Coordinates of C-alpha atoms in Angstrom, one line a residue:
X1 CA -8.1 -26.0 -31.4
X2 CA -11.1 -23.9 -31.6
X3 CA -12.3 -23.7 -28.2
X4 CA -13.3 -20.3 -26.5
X5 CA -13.5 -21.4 -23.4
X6 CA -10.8 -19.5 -22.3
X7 CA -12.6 -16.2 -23.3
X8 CA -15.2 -17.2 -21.1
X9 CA -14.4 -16.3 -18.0
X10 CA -13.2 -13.2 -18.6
X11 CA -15.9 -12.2 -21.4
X12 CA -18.5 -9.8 -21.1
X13 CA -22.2 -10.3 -20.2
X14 CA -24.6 -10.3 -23.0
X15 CA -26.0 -7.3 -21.4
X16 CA -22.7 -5.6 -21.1
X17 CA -22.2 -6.3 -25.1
X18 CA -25.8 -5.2 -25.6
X19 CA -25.2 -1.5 -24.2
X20 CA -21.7 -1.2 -25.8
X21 CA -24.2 -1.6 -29.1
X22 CA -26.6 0.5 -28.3
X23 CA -23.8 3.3 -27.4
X24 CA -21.8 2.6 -30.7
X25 CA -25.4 3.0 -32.4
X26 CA -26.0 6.6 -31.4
X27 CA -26.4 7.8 -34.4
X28 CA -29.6 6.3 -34.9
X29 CA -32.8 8.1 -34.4
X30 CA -34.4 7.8 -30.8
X31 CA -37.2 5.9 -31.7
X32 CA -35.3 3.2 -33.4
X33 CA -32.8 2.9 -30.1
X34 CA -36.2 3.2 -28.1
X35 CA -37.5 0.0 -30.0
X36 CA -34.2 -1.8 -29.3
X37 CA -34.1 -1.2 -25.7
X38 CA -37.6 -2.6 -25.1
X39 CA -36.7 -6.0 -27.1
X40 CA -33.5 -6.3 -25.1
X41 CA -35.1 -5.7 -21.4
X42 CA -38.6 -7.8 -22.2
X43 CA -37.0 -10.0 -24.5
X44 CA -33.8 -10.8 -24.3
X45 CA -32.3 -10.1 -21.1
X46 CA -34.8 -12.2 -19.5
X47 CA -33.1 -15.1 -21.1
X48 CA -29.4 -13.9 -21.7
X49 CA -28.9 -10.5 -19.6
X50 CA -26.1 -12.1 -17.3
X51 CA -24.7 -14.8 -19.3
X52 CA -21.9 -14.8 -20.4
X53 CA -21.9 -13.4 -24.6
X54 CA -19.4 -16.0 -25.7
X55 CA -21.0 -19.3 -24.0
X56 CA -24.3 -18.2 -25.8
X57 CA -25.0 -20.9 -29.2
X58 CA -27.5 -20.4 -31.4
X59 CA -29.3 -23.3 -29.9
X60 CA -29.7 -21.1 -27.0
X61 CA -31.3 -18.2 -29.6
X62 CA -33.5 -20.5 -31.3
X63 CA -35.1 -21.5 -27.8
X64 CA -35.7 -18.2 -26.8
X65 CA -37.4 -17.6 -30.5
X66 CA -39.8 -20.8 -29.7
X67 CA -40.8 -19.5 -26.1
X68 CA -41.1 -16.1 -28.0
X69 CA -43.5 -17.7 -30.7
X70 CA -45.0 -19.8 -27.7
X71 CA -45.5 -16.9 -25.2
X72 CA -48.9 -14.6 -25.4
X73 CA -48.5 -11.1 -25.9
X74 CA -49.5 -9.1 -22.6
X75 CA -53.1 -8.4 -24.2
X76 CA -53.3 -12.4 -24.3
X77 CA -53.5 -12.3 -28.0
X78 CA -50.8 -14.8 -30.1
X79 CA -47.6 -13.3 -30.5
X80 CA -46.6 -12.9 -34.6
X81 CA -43.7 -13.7 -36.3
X82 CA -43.0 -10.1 -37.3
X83 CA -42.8 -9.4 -33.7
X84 CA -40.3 -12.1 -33.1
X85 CA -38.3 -11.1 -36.1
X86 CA -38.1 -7.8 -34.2
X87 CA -36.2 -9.2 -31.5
X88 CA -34.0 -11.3 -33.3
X89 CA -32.8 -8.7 -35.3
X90 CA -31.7 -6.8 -32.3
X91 CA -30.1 -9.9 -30.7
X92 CA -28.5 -10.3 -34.0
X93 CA -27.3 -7.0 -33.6
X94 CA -25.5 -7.1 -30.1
X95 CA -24.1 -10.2 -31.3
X96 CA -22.6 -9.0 -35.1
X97 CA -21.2 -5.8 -32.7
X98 CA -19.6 -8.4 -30.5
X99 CA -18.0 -10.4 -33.4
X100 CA -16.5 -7.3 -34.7
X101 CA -15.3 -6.1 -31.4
X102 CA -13.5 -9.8 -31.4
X103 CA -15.5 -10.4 -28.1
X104 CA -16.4 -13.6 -29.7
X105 CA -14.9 -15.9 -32.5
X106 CA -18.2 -16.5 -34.6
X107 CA -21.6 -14.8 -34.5
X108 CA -24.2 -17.5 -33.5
X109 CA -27.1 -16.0 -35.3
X110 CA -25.6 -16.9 -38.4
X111 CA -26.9 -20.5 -37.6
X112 CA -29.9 -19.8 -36.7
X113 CA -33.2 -19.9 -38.7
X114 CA -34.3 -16.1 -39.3
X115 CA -38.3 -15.2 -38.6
X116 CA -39.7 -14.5 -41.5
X117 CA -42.1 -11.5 -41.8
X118 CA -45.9 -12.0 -41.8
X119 CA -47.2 -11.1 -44.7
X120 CA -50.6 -10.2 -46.0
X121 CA -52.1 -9.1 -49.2
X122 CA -52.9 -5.7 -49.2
X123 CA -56.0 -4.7 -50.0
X124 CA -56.2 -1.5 -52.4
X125 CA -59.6 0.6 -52.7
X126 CA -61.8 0.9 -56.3
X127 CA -62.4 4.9 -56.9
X128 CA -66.0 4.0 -56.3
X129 CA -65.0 3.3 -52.7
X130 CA -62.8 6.1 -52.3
X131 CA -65.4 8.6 -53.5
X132 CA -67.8 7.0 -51.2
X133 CA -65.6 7.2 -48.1
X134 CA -63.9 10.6 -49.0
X135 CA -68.0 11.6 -48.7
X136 CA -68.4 10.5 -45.5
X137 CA -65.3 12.2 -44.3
X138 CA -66.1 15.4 -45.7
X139 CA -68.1 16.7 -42.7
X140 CA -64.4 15.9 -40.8
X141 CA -62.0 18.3 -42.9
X142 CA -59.2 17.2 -43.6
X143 CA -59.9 13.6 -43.3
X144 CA -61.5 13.4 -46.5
X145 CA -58.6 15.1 -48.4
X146 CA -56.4 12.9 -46.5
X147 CA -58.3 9.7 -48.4
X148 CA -58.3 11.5 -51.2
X149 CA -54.4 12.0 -51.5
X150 CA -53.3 8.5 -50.1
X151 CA -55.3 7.1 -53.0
X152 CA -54.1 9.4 -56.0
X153 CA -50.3 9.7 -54.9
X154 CA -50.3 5.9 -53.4
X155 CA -48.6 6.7 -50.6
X156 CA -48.5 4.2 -46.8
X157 CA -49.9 5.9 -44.1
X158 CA -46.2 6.2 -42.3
X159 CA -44.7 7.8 -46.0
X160 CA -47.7 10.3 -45.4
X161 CA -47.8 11.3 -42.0
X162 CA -43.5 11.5 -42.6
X163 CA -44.3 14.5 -45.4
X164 CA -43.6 18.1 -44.2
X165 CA -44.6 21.6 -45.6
X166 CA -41.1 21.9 -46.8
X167 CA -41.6 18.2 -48.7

């Protein structure tokens, strides 16, 4: 039938599959393969480092999710969903890079329940408090040009502090 459990024993570790990802990302921008490494080591290799990739279910991935959602961040305060979205989407990145490198028959994560993103409602400035904040700022140049321009051209703070001269 369908069993794997002859690819087990001779399967690699969840960690091995892990760095064959992050090598075959390389093309990705430091940060982002920064950010990945972190979720793997505090995250996930804790749990699935030296197991086996294809005797991993998505049973397994769900409970590391709960003791995720369950566990305090190290400053004690709850850990949020966004945050556990983070590393499930790198999990579900080793294991979609395992699939397709026919390390194992079906990609677990597919079963399993995705975090969903915290969201909530942004709050936008009236001109009256933009006028009044831009004033206190403007014995700080540039800050108060800064409030001035986020609120005219609407941009986040990250599409902002992205721009260059050349932009």
């Amino acid at each position: 039938g369908n069993s794997t459990e002859h690819l087990a024993a001779r399967s690699k570790t969840f960690r091995q599959a892990a760095e064959a990802m992050i090598a075959a990302s390389a093309h990705l921008k430091q940060k982002t393969l920064n950010g990945y490494e972190i979720a793997l080591r505090v995250h996930a290799y804790p749990a699935f480092g030296n197991r086996r990739i294809s005797t991993l279910k998505a049973a397994d991935i769900d409970a590391r999710l709960a003791t995720l959602r369950a566990k305090p961040k190290a400053d004690g305060k709850q850990r949020t969903e966004t945050s556990v979205l983070g590393t499930y989407k790198v999990v579900r990145k080793v294991f979609s890079c395992a699939y397709a490198h026919r390390l194992i028959p079906f990609n677990p994560c597919i079963a399993v329940t995705k975090p969903q993103t915290d969201t909530a409602e942004a709050r936008f400035l009236t001109v009256e408090e933009v006028n009044r904040l831009s004033a206190e700022l403007s014995v700080q140049p540039p800050y108060d040009l800064i409030v001035r321009f986020g609120a005219l051209t609407g941009l986040s703070i990250g599409e902002a502090a992205a721009l260059r001269v050349p932009d």
